[in-house]
């Protein structure tokens, strides 16, 4: 009896994987569907599902292929994928390995443009607050463009016709192709390091969105934003708009228009100088006329015509003030003298010495207190009698109470 062959799980998965990879259809196919469950891994791989009304399939796009995408896939985006179907042996799950991706209905470059535009706008790179003014008097223009294109010839021709004194420094750069964005960013940095340009014109002639794509790259946008020198973008024709136009300090519809925006006609500048000169002389004349009127007014003032008159008047005024002050001081001294005499008389009248001169005596006890009543002293107590010319020490030998001027009782 023949023993049945037993397969391992790994063998089955490997067999199925070989079938899928060798299948004519599954090994190379285009699939249309809507992206869902999208996840961008930190390593650069993209994981998502592709679905339609009938079903869904797991998909993966490895870093090498994802890096070439000009846009970032999003949930809900309808796309057409090119790739192959295979089996992931560890889980036994089959999935679509995407190698290229193209949006349905709108180009991938247009989606990339809108995505980057929204990102930079949210970061504030388009804000008017960051826009630098283009100088009104420019001496040197830095031009970043292809040295062999028509744009550089147009810029030189217009600048030299409008103002031959303006210097033009050409910084050659690729304006189309895979390395163009990096070359433009390098040229912007080089102009800033040189530091002699008053303004930068960045541009090229018109073309398709693919031709102009270098000016939609994020590295170019950030190089423009980081520039310390004002940048005028002049990319394509009037209807062409790039990310560089939104970030730049000023957009010109064409390179020729950029040359006109960066310069003024020499005759116009001469006229401006003449206008300023006329205004200057008019202002100077007005100032001189005003000063002359003020000088004449000052010369006609009496103080300058008769300078000693004011001094004499002031001297007379001071003499009058001095006389008035002397009179006031004498009056005050007289009044104060009279008041002093009256006060002195009152003081003399109220003095105990004046009373004593009329025969009155002031009696005090040993402790110095005044005796105003016989009740304050005892018989045989020594008291002091103050007279106008001295003091007597006396002993109380008798006490007599007087009521209404009559003696009543001996104590």
mmCIF file of C-alpha atoms in Angstrom:
data_model
loop_
_atom_site.group_PDB
_atom_site.id
_atom_site.type_symbol
_atom_site.label_atom_id
_atom_site.label_comp_id
_atom_site.label_asym_id
_atom_site.label_seq_id
_atom_site.Cartn_x
_atom_site.Cartn_y
_atom_site.Cartn_z
ATOM 1 C CA UNK A 1 0.000 0.000 0.000
ATOM 2 C CA UNK A 2 1.364 3.421 -1.058
ATOM 3 C CA UNK A 3 1.684 5.897 1.780
ATOM 4 C CA UNK A 4 0.004 9.247 0.996
ATOM 5 C CA UNK A 5 2.431 12.204 0.683
ATOM 6 C CA UNK A 6 2.150 14.743 3.518
ATOM 7 C CA UNK A 7 3.002 18.370 2.764
ATOM 8 C CA UNK A 8 4.068 21.037 5.202
ATOM 9 C CA UNK A 9 2.367 24.441 5.369
ATOM 10 C CA UNK A 10 5.482 26.087 4.024
ATOM 11 C CA UNK A 11 5.560 23.738 1.019
ATOM 12 C CA UNK A 12 1.952 24.524 0.163
ATOM 13 C CA UNK A 13 2.528 28.269 0.445
ATOM 14 C CA UNK A 14 5.669 28.063 -1.673
ATOM 15 C CA UNK A 15 3.854 26.007 -4.327
ATOM 16 C CA UNK A 16 0.993 28.500 -4.492
ATOM 17 C CA UNK A 17 3.446 31.404 -4.662
ATOM 18 C CA UNK A 18 5.224 29.760 -7.622
ATOM 19 C CA UNK A 19 1.906 29.267 -9.370
ATOM 20 C CA UNK A 20 1.017 32.925 -8.949
ATOM 21 C CA UNK A 21 4.384 34.264 -10.026
ATOM 22 C CA UNK A 22 4.479 32.031 -13.115
ATOM 23 C CA UNK A 23 0.924 32.825 -14.115
ATOM 24 C CA UNK A 24 0.775 34.915 -17.286
ATOM 25 C CA UNK A 25 -1.895 37.291 -15.951
ATOM 26 C CA UNK A 26 -0.907 37.519 -12.281
ATOM 27 C CA UNK A 27 2.769 38.130 -13.001
ATOM 28 C CA UNK A 28 2.102 41.409 -14.813
ATOM 29 C CA UNK A 29 -1.214 43.225 -14.636
ATOM 30 C CA UNK A 30 -3.008 46.549 -14.264
ATOM 31 C CA UNK A 31 -5.610 46.856 -11.510
ATOM 32 C CA UNK A 32 -8.078 49.702 -10.967
ATOM 33 C CA UNK A 33 -9.617 50.440 -7.584
ATOM 34 C CA UNK A 34 -10.001 52.800 -4.650
ATOM 35 C CA UNK A 35 -7.334 53.092 -1.941
ATOM 36 C CA UNK A 36 -8.339 52.332 1.643
ATOM 37 C CA UNK A 37 -6.562 51.523 4.918
ATOM 38 C CA UNK A 38 -3.538 53.458 3.666
ATOM 39 C CA UNK A 39 -0.440 53.473 5.866
ATOM 40 C CA UNK A 40 2.985 54.920 5.095
ATOM 41 C CA UNK A 41 5.623 52.998 7.056
ATOM 42 C CA UNK A 42 8.574 54.867 8.583
ATOM 43 C CA UNK A 43 10.890 52.744 6.428
ATOM 44 C CA UNK A 44 9.350 54.148 3.252
ATOM 45 C CA UNK A 45 7.078 51.216 2.327
ATOM 46 C CA UNK A 46 3.393 51.855 1.579
ATOM 47 C CA UNK A 47 0.668 49.463 2.772
ATOM 48 C CA UNK A 48 -2.984 49.757 1.675
ATOM 49 C CA UNK A 49 -5.971 47.930 0.250
ATOM 50 C CA UNK A 50 -7.434 48.359 -3.214
ATOM 51 C CA UNK A 51 -11.190 47.879 -3.336
ATOM 52 C CA UNK A 52 -14.190 48.158 -5.602
ATOM 53 C CA UNK A 53 -17.835 47.191 -5.285
ATOM 54 C CA UNK A 54 -17.040 43.473 -5.669
ATOM 55 C CA UNK A 55 -14.143 43.042 -3.269
ATOM 56 C CA UNK A 56 -10.738 44.130 -1.952
ATOM 57 C CA UNK A 57 -7.107 43.068 -2.207
ATOM 58 C CA UNK A 58 -4.147 43.853 0.066
ATOM 59 C CA UNK A 59 -1.359 45.824 -1.578
ATOM 60 C CA UNK A 60 2.194 46.853 -0.804
ATOM 61 C CA UNK A 61 4.566 49.243 -2.581
ATOM 62 C CA UNK A 62 8.172 48.981 -1.483
ATOM 63 C CA UNK A 63 10.353 51.979 -0.784
ATOM 64 C CA UNK A 64 12.219 51.919 -4.106
ATOM 65 C CA UNK A 65 8.986 52.228 -6.093
ATOM 66 C CA UNK A 66 7.280 54.572 -3.598
ATOM 67 C CA UNK A 67 10.180 57.013 -3.773
ATOM 68 C CA UNK A 68 9.533 57.548 -7.484
ATOM 69 C CA UNK A 69 5.916 58.554 -6.935
ATOM 70 C CA UNK A 70 5.444 62.303 -7.496
ATOM 71 C CA UNK A 71 2.446 62.345 -5.122
ATOM 72 C CA UNK A 72 1.400 60.768 -1.831
ATOM 73 C CA UNK A 73 -1.486 58.267 -2.084
ATOM 74 C CA UNK A 74 -4.515 58.943 0.082
ATOM 75 C CA UNK A 75 -7.580 57.035 1.219
ATOM 76 C CA UNK A 76 -10.443 57.362 -1.249
ATOM 77 C CA UNK A 77 -8.165 58.059 -4.215
ATOM 78 C CA UNK A 78 -9.013 56.099 -7.375
ATOM 79 C CA UNK A 79 -5.883 54.737 -9.001
ATOM 80 C CA UNK A 80 -4.585 52.264 -11.547
ATOM 81 C CA UNK A 81 -1.757 50.054 -10.283
ATOM 82 C CA UNK A 82 0.781 48.147 -12.268
ATOM 83 C CA UNK A 83 2.387 45.168 -10.528
ATOM 84 C CA UNK A 84 2.106 41.470 -9.813
ATOM 85 C CA UNK A 85 0.228 39.207 -7.435
ATOM 86 C CA UNK A 86 2.154 36.919 -5.100
ATOM 87 C CA UNK A 87 1.873 35.147 -1.780
ATOM 88 C CA UNK A 88 3.450 36.230 1.489
ATOM 89 C CA UNK A 89 4.561 32.839 2.743
ATOM 90 C CA UNK A 90 4.720 33.666 6.453
ATOM 91 C CA UNK A 91 1.016 34.482 6.677
ATOM 92 C CA UNK A 92 -0.300 32.640 3.660
ATOM 93 C CA UNK A 93 -1.883 35.884 2.444
ATOM 94 C CA UNK A 94 -1.714 36.844 -1.181
ATOM 95 C CA UNK A 95 -1.305 40.500 -2.077
ATOM 96 C CA UNK A 96 -0.681 42.822 -4.956
ATOM 97 C CA UNK A 97 2.884 44.145 -5.163
ATOM 98 C CA UNK A 98 2.570 47.579 -6.791
ATOM 99 C CA UNK A 99 5.390 48.872 -8.950
ATOM 100 C CA UNK A 100 3.724 51.971 -10.451
ATOM 101 C CA UNK A 101 0.635 53.973 -9.602
ATOM 102 C CA UNK A 102 -1.371 56.528 -11.588
ATOM 103 C CA UNK A 103 -4.436 58.457 -10.361
ATOM 104 C CA UNK A 104 -7.652 58.102 -12.301
ATOM 105 C CA UNK A 105 -9.189 61.259 -13.762
ATOM 106 C CA UNK A 106 -6.349 63.645 -12.820
ATOM 107 C CA UNK A 107 -2.631 63.421 -13.436
ATOM 108 C CA UNK A 108 -0.227 62.350 -10.714
ATOM 109 C CA UNK A 109 1.770 65.572 -11.127
ATOM 110 C CA UNK A 110 -1.333 67.674 -10.601
ATOM 111 C CA UNK A 111 -2.135 65.769 -7.414
ATOM 112 C CA UNK A 112 1.452 66.204 -6.226
ATOM 113 C CA UNK A 113 1.172 69.926 -6.979
ATOM 114 C CA UNK A 114 -2.029 70.311 -4.953
ATOM 115 C CA UNK A 115 -0.679 68.266 -2.053
ATOM 116 C CA UNK A 116 2.558 70.254 -1.777
ATOM 117 C CA UNK A 117 0.700 73.541 -2.228
ATOM 118 C CA UNK A 118 -1.647 72.687 0.652
ATOM 119 C CA UNK A 119 1.253 71.567 2.862
ATOM 120 C CA UNK A 120 3.374 74.687 2.330
ATOM 121 C CA UNK A 121 0.381 76.987 2.643
ATOM 122 C CA UNK A 122 -0.463 75.442 6.007
ATOM 123 C CA UNK A 123 3.148 76.027 7.121
ATOM 124 C CA UNK A 124 2.843 79.709 6.190
ATOM 125 C CA UNK A 125 5.328 79.827 3.297
ATOM 126 C CA UNK A 126 2.809 81.754 1.189
ATOM 127 C CA UNK A 127 1.884 84.342 3.849
ATOM 128 C CA UNK A 128 2.122 87.978 2.809
ATOM 129 C CA UNK A 129 3.827 88.786 6.116
ATOM 130 C CA UNK A 130 6.940 86.997 4.872
ATOM 131 C CA UNK A 131 7.010 88.700 1.472
ATOM 132 C CA UNK A 132 9.946 91.107 1.045
ATOM 133 C CA UNK A 133 9.577 94.329 -0.914
ATOM 134 C CA UNK A 134 11.410 94.623 -4.207
ATOM 135 C CA UNK A 135 13.889 97.548 -3.921
ATOM 136 C CA UNK A 136 12.953 100.609 -5.959
ATOM 137 C CA UNK A 137 16.557 101.380 -6.924
ATOM 138 C CA UNK A 138 18.305 98.232 -8.100
ATOM 139 C CA UNK A 139 21.956 98.170 -9.113
ATOM 140 C CA UNK A 140 22.550 94.418 -9.567
ATOM 141 C CA UNK A 141 20.173 91.623 -10.601
ATOM 142 C CA UNK A 142 20.987 87.956 -10.033
ATOM 143 C CA UNK A 143 19.390 85.781 -12.743
ATOM 144 C CA UNK A 144 18.973 82.044 -12.187
ATOM 145 C CA UNK A 145 18.020 80.257 -15.391
ATOM 146 C CA UNK A 146 19.418 78.211 -18.241
ATOM 147 C CA UNK A 147 22.259 80.148 -19.909
ATOM 148 C CA UNK A 148 21.200 78.868 -23.326
ATOM 149 C CA UNK A 149 17.455 79.535 -23.116
ATOM 150 C CA UNK A 150 15.457 82.392 -24.588
ATOM 151 C CA UNK A 151 14.541 83.623 -21.090
ATOM 152 C CA UNK A 152 18.035 84.863 -20.261
ATOM 153 C CA UNK A 153 18.302 86.728 -23.570
ATOM 154 C CA UNK A 154 14.950 88.442 -23.014
ATOM 155 C CA UNK A 155 15.914 89.497 -19.472
ATOM 156 C CA UNK A 156 19.277 90.960 -20.554
ATOM 157 C CA UNK A 157 17.767 92.789 -23.531
ATOM 158 C CA UNK A 158 14.945 94.416 -21.535
ATOM 159 C CA UNK A 159 17.099 95.368 -18.543
ATOM 160 C CA UNK A 160 19.771 97.009 -20.712
ATOM 161 C CA UNK A 161 17.154 98.869 -22.734
ATOM 162 C CA UNK A 162 15.382 100.219 -19.648
ATOM 163 C CA UNK A 163 18.466 101.032 -17.553
ATOM 164 C CA UNK A 164 21.942 100.288 -18.967
ATOM 165 C CA UNK A 165 23.552 101.017 -15.603
ATOM 166 C CA UNK A 166 22.029 97.937 -13.953
ATOM 167 C CA UNK A 167 24.426 95.014 -13.674
ATOM 168 C CA UNK A 168 23.284 91.463 -14.434
ATOM 169 C CA UNK A 169 24.904 88.397 -12.865
ATOM 170 C CA UNK A 170 23.923 85.090 -14.497
ATOM 171 C CA UNK A 171 23.892 81.978 -12.304
ATOM 172 C CA UNK A 172 23.458 79.011 -14.688
ATOM 173 C CA UNK A 173 21.127 76.260 -13.527
ATOM 174 C CA UNK A 174 19.253 73.303 -14.961
ATOM 175 C CA UNK A 175 15.596 74.214 -15.338
ATOM 176 C CA UNK A 176 14.278 70.839 -16.491
ATOM 177 C CA UNK A 177 14.926 67.224 -15.599
ATOM 178 C CA UNK A 178 15.500 65.129 -12.498
ATOM 179 C CA UNK A 179 18.466 67.155 -11.219
ATOM 180 C CA UNK A 180 16.987 70.568 -11.985
ATOM 181 C CA UNK A 181 15.393 71.153 -8.558
ATOM 182 C CA UNK A 182 18.637 70.448 -6.744
ATOM 183 C CA UNK A 183 20.559 72.686 -9.172
ATOM 184 C CA UNK A 184 18.099 75.582 -8.710
ATOM 185 C CA UNK A 185 18.300 75.321 -4.918
ATOM 186 C CA UNK A 186 22.097 75.347 -5.165
ATOM 187 C CA UNK A 187 22.028 78.473 -7.357
ATOM 188 C CA UNK A 188 19.733 80.294 -4.891
ATOM 189 C CA UNK A 189 22.125 79.536 -2.063
ATOM 190 C CA UNK A 190 25.078 80.667 -4.201
ATOM 191 C CA UNK A 191 23.481 84.056 -4.999
ATOM 192 C CA UNK A 192 22.818 84.685 -1.302
ATOM 193 C CA UNK A 193 26.396 83.749 -0.395
ATOM 194 C CA UNK A 194 27.661 86.146 -3.082
ATOM 195 C CA UNK A 195 25.518 88.852 -1.489
ATOM 196 C CA UNK A 196 25.886 91.551 -4.171
ATOM 197 C CA UNK A 197 22.503 91.169 -5.867
ATOM 198 C CA UNK A 198 19.617 93.466 -4.906
ATOM 199 C CA UNK A 199 17.024 91.071 -6.340
ATOM 200 C CA UNK A 200 16.895 87.576 -7.861
ATOM 201 C CA UNK A 201 14.970 86.649 -11.022
ATOM 202 C CA UNK A 202 14.259 82.924 -11.098
ATOM 203 C CA UNK A 203 12.690 81.639 -14.278
ATOM 204 C CA UNK A 204 12.516 79.882 -17.597
ATOM 205 C CA UNK A 205 10.317 79.825 -20.687
ATOM 206 C CA UNK A 206 6.989 78.037 -20.938
ATOM 207 C CA UNK A 207 6.336 74.335 -21.280
ATOM 208 C CA UNK A 208 4.195 71.463 -20.068
ATOM 209 C CA UNK A 209 3.696 70.663 -16.395
ATOM 210 C CA UNK A 210 6.412 68.049 -16.754
ATOM 211 C CA UNK A 211 8.813 70.627 -18.206
ATOM 212 C CA UNK A 212 8.129 73.085 -15.378
ATOM 213 C CA UNK A 213 8.056 70.472 -12.639
ATOM 214 C CA UNK A 214 11.419 71.458 -11.099
ATOM 215 C CA UNK A 215 9.769 74.693 -9.922
ATOM 216 C CA UNK A 216 7.128 72.633 -8.101
ATOM 217 C CA UNK A 217 9.672 70.724 -6.014
ATOM 218 C CA UNK A 218 9.655 71.235 -2.240
ATOM 219 C CA UNK A 219 13.429 71.832 -2.051
ATOM 220 C CA UNK A 220 13.119 74.745 -4.492
ATOM 221 C CA UNK A 221 10.217 76.236 -2.519
ATOM 222 C CA UNK A 222 12.156 76.095 0.737
ATOM 223 C CA UNK A 223 15.289 77.536 -0.909
ATOM 224 C CA UNK A 224 13.239 80.520 -2.146
ATOM 225 C CA UNK A 225 11.688 81.013 1.297
ATOM 226 C CA UNK A 226 15.131 80.889 2.948
ATOM 227 C CA UNK A 227 16.623 83.461 0.564
ATOM 228 C CA UNK A 228 17.602 86.744 2.224
ATOM 229 C CA UNK A 229 17.441 88.485 -1.168
ATOM 230 C CA UNK A 230 13.956 89.192 -2.655
ATOM 231 C CA UNK A 231 12.998 86.701 -5.371
ATOM 232 C CA UNK A 232 10.899 87.395 -8.476
ATOM 233 C CA UNK A 233 9.576 84.192 -10.040
ATOM 234 C CA UNK A 234 9.169 84.167 -13.817
ATOM 235 C CA UNK A 235 8.311 80.608 -14.750
ATOM 236 C CA UNK A 236 6.568 79.745 -18.006
ATOM 237 C CA UNK A 237 3.895 81.860 -19.626
ATOM 238 C CA UNK A 238 1.205 84.044 -18.105
ATOM 239 C CA UNK A 239 -1.197 81.149 -17.468
ATOM 240 C CA UNK A 240 1.421 78.883 -15.867
ATOM 241 C CA UNK A 241 1.502 78.755 -12.065
ATOM 242 C CA UNK A 242 4.093 76.886 -10.013
ATOM 243 C CA UNK A 243 4.828 76.448 -6.319
ATOM 244 C CA UNK A 244 7.759 78.823 -6.824
ATOM 245 C CA UNK A 245 5.275 81.558 -7.794
ATOM 246 C CA UNK A 246 3.418 81.236 -4.480
ATOM 247 C CA UNK A 247 6.578 81.271 -2.335
ATOM 248 C CA UNK A 248 8.410 84.050 -4.179
ATOM 249 C CA UNK A 249 8.164 87.658 -3.071
ATOM 250 C CA UNK A 250 6.735 88.683 -6.449
ATOM 251 C CA UNK A 251 5.391 86.726 -9.419
ATOM 252 C CA UNK A 252 5.973 87.865 -12.975
ATOM 253 C CA UNK A 253 3.914 86.251 -15.739
ATOM 254 C CA UNK A 254 6.997 85.906 -17.979
ATOM 255 C CA UNK A 255 10.780 86.412 -17.731
ATOM 256 C CA UNK A 256 10.401 89.608 -19.806
ATOM 257 C CA UNK A 257 7.836 90.942 -17.337
ATOM 258 C CA UNK A 258 10.207 90.103 -14.469
ATOM 259 C CA UNK A 259 12.910 92.254 -16.081
ATOM 260 C CA UNK A 260 10.447 95.138 -16.321
ATOM 261 C CA UNK A 261 9.322 94.751 -12.685
ATOM 262 C CA UNK A 262 12.932 94.782 -11.492
ATOM 263 C CA UNK A 263 13.954 97.961 -13.309
ATOM 264 C CA UNK A 264 12.779 101.475 -14.088
ATOM 265 C CA UNK A 265 13.363 103.228 -17.439
ATOM 266 C CA UNK A 266 16.389 105.480 -17.158
ATOM 267 C CA UNK A 267 14.428 108.488 -18.449
ATOM 268 C CA UNK A 268 11.769 107.835 -15.830
ATOM 269 C CA UNK A 269 14.440 107.831 -13.156
ATOM 270 C CA UNK A 270 15.826 111.131 -14.498
ATOM 271 C CA UNK A 271 12.354 112.624 -14.364
ATOM 272 C CA UNK A 272 11.967 111.376 -10.822
ATOM 273 C CA UNK A 273 15.275 112.975 -9.833
ATOM 274 C CA UNK A 274 14.175 116.272 -11.410
ATOM 275 C CA UNK A 275 10.884 116.105 -9.516
ATOM 276 C CA UNK A 276 12.712 115.513 -6.261
ATOM 277 C CA UNK A 277 15.154 118.334 -7.033
ATOM 278 C CA UNK A 278 12.282 120.744 -7.739
ATOM 279 C CA UNK A 279 10.523 119.721 -4.567
ATOM 280 C CA UNK A 280 13.757 120.106 -2.575
ATOM 281 C CA UNK A 281 14.385 123.668 -3.821
ATOM 282 C CA UNK A 282 10.754 124.575 -3.206
ATOM 283 C CA UNK A 283 10.979 123.352 0.358
ATOM 284 C CA UNK A 284 14.330 125.096 0.932
ATOM 285 C CA UNK A 285 12.933 128.373 -0.447
ATOM 286 C CA UNK A 286 9.882 128.102 1.792
ATOM 287 C CA UNK A 287 12.123 127.583 4.822
ATOM 288 C CA UNK A 288 14.356 130.530 3.886
ATOM 289 C CA UNK A 289 11.362 132.819 3.313
ATOM 290 C CA UNK A 290 9.942 131.868 6.680
ATOM 291 C CA UNK A 291 13.266 132.532 8.414
ATOM 292 C CA UNK A 292 13.575 135.904 6.678
ATOM 293 C CA UNK A 293 10.094 136.943 7.848
ATOM 294 C CA UNK A 294 10.946 135.919 11.389
ATOM 295 C CA UNK A 295 14.233 137.882 11.215
ATOM 296 C CA UNK A 296 12.441 141.047 10.042
ATOM 297 C CA UNK A 297 9.859 140.658 12.791
ATOM 298 C CA UNK A 298 12.578 140.321 15.423
ATOM 299 C CA UNK A 299 14.478 143.323 14.062
ATOM 300 C CA UNK A 300 11.346 145.508 14.373
ATOM 301 C CA UNK A 301 10.781 144.645 18.024
ATOM 302 C CA UNK A 302 11.383 147.569 20.465
ATOM 303 C CA UNK A 303 13.830 145.571 22.526
ATOM 304 C CA UNK A 304 16.249 145.553 19.610
ATOM 305 C CA UNK A 305 15.542 149.131 18.497
ATOM 306 C CA UNK A 306 16.005 150.648 21.980
ATOM 307 C CA UNK A 307 17.787 147.999 24.056
ATOM 308 C CA UNK A 308 18.634 150.378 27.011
ATOM 309 C CA UNK A 309 15.021 151.497 27.397
ATOM 310 C CA UNK A 310 13.973 148.167 28.824
ATOM 311 C CA UNK A 311 16.949 148.171 31.204
ATOM 312 C CA UNK A 312 16.050 151.677 32.470
ATOM 313 C CA UNK A 313 12.404 150.723 32.942
ATOM 314 C CA UNK A 314 13.436 147.652 34.860
ATOM 315 C CA UNK A 315 15.791 149.751 37.027
ATOM 316 C CA UNK A 316 12.978 152.216 37.870
ATOM 317 C CA UNK A 317 10.701 149.335 38.735
ATOM 318 C CA UNK A 318 13.307 147.843 41.071
ATOM 319 C CA UNK A 319 13.812 151.207 42.797
ATOM 320 C CA UNK A 320 10.078 151.554 43.354
ATOM 321 C CA UNK A 321 9.882 148.025 44.721
ATOM 322 C CA UNK A 322 12.809 148.766 47.055
ATOM 323 C CA UNK A 323 11.101 151.947 48.361
ATOM 324 C CA UNK A 324 7.799 150.151 48.858
ATOM 325 C CA UNK A 325 9.504 147.341 50.728
ATOM 326 C CA UNK A 326 11.271 149.836 53.057
ATOM 327 C CA UNK A 327 7.986 151.565 53.817
ATOM 328 C CA UNK A 328 6.256 148.256 54.522
ATOM 329 C CA UNK A 329 9.097 147.104 56.801
ATOM 330 C CA UNK A 330 8.987 150.381 58.845
ATOM 331 C CA UNK A 331 5.245 150.071 59.279
ATOM 332 C CA UNK A 332 5.541 146.491 60.447
ATOM 333 C CA UNK A 333 8.368 147.372 62.897
ATOM 334 C CA UNK A 334 6.276 150.201 64.374
ATOM 335 C CA UNK A 335 3.242 147.973 64.842
ATOM 336 C CA UNK A 336 5.337 145.219 66.424
ATOM 337 C CA UNK A 337 6.992 147.752 68.777
ATOM 338 C CA UNK A 338 3.615 148.974 69.985
ATOM 339 C CA UNK A 339 2.427 145.423 70.533
ATOM 340 C CA UNK A 340 5.588 144.665 72.500
ATOM 341 C CA UNK A 341 5.061 147.654 74.803
ATOM 342 C CA UNK A 342 1.487 146.636 75.523
ATOM 343 C CA UNK A 343 2.512 143.052 76.232
ATOM 344 C CA UNK A 344 5.325 144.220 78.493
ATOM 345 C CA UNK A 345 2.927 146.382 80.522
ATOM 346 C CA UNK A 346 0.492 143.490 80.879
ATOM 347 C CA UNK A 347 3.283 141.208 81.964
ATOM 348 C CA UNK A 348 4.536 143.732 84.522
ATOM 349 C CA UNK A 349 1.061 144.209 85.931
ATOM 350 C CA UNK A 350 0.541 140.496 86.371
ATOM 351 C CA UNK A 351 3.977 139.850 87.934
ATOM 352 C CA UNK A 352 3.989 138.829 91.651
ATOM 353 C CA UNK A 353 6.866 141.264 92.261
ATOM 354 C CA UNK A 354 4.687 144.160 91.214
ATOM 355 C CA UNK A 355 2.058 143.051 93.718
ATOM 356 C CA UNK A 356 4.687 142.774 96.447
ATOM 357 C CA UNK A 357 5.756 146.350 95.878
ATOM 358 C CA UNK A 358 2.318 147.354 97.095
ATOM 359 C CA UNK A 359 2.890 145.521 100.416
ATOM 360 C CA UNK A 360 1.696 142.028 99.619
ATOM 361 C CA UNK A 361 3.633 138.900 100.769
ATOM 362 C CA UNK A 362 3.747 135.382 99.268
ATOM 363 C CA UNK A 363 3.907 132.567 101.826
ATOM 364 C CA UNK A 364 5.348 129.141 101.033
ATOM 365 C CA UNK A 365 5.865 125.956 103.058
ATOM 366 C CA UNK A 366 9.110 124.066 103.508
ATOM 367 C CA UNK A 367 8.388 121.992 100.404
ATOM 368 C CA UNK A 368 7.935 125.123 98.311
ATOM 369 C CA UNK A 369 4.140 124.933 97.904
ATOM 370 C CA UNK A 370 2.258 128.212 98.166
ATOM 371 C CA UNK A 371 0.152 128.819 101.272
ATOM 372 C CA UNK A 372 -3.252 130.090 100.250
ATOM 373 C CA UNK A 373 -5.238 128.893 103.290
ATOM 374 C CA UNK A 374 -4.497 128.715 106.980
ATOM 375 C CA UNK A 375 -5.716 125.171 106.879
ATOM 376 C CA UNK A 376 -2.479 124.267 105.112
ATOM 377 C CA UNK A 377 -0.280 125.092 108.126
ATOM 378 C CA UNK A 378 -0.109 124.093 111.775
ATOM 379 C CA UNK A 379 0.835 126.084 114.878
ATOM 380 C CA UNK A 380 4.575 126.407 115.366
ATOM 381 C CA UNK A 381 5.168 125.373 111.741
ATOM 382 C CA UNK A 382 7.892 127.304 109.977
ATOM 383 C CA UNK A 383 6.857 129.084 106.775
ATOM 384 C CA UNK A 384 8.695 131.355 104.358
ATOM 385 C CA UNK A 385 7.473 134.857 103.570
ATOM 386 C CA UNK A 386 8.612 136.254 100.207
ATOM 387 C CA UNK A 387 8.858 140.054 100.069
ATOM 388 C CA UNK A 388 9.939 142.237 97.155
ATOM 389 C CA UNK A 389 13.508 142.426 98.477
ATOM 390 C CA UNK A 390 13.989 139.116 100.297
ATOM 391 C CA UNK A 391 12.542 136.192 102.269
ATOM 392 C CA UNK A 392 11.586 135.903 105.984
ATOM 393 C CA UNK A 393 11.378 132.626 107.867
ATOM 394 C CA UNK A 394 8.501 132.783 110.410
ATOM 395 C CA UNK A 395 6.858 130.424 112.889
ATOM 396 C CA UNK A 396 3.082 130.242 113.179
ATOM 397 C CA UNK A 397 2.161 131.342 116.710
ATOM 398 C CA UNK A 398 -1.537 131.964 116.156
ATOM 399 C CA UNK A 399 -4.181 131.205 113.568
ATOM 400 C CA UNK A 400 -7.202 133.498 113.118
ATOM 401 C CA UNK A 401 -10.054 132.661 110.783
ATOM 402 C CA UNK A 402 -11.506 135.669 109.001
ATOM 403 C CA UNK A 403 -15.004 135.562 107.545
ATOM 404 C CA UNK A 404 -16.290 138.502 105.608
ATOM 405 C CA UNK A 405 -13.515 140.671 106.956
ATOM 406 C CA UNK A 406 -14.192 139.882 110.653
ATOM 407 C CA UNK A 407 -12.307 137.657 113.078
ATOM 408 C CA UNK A 408 -14.376 134.752 114.230
ATOM 409 C CA UNK A 409 -12.408 132.030 116.001
ATOM 410 C CA UNK A 410 -8.861 131.695 117.206
ATOM 411 C CA UNK A 411 -7.314 128.405 116.331
#
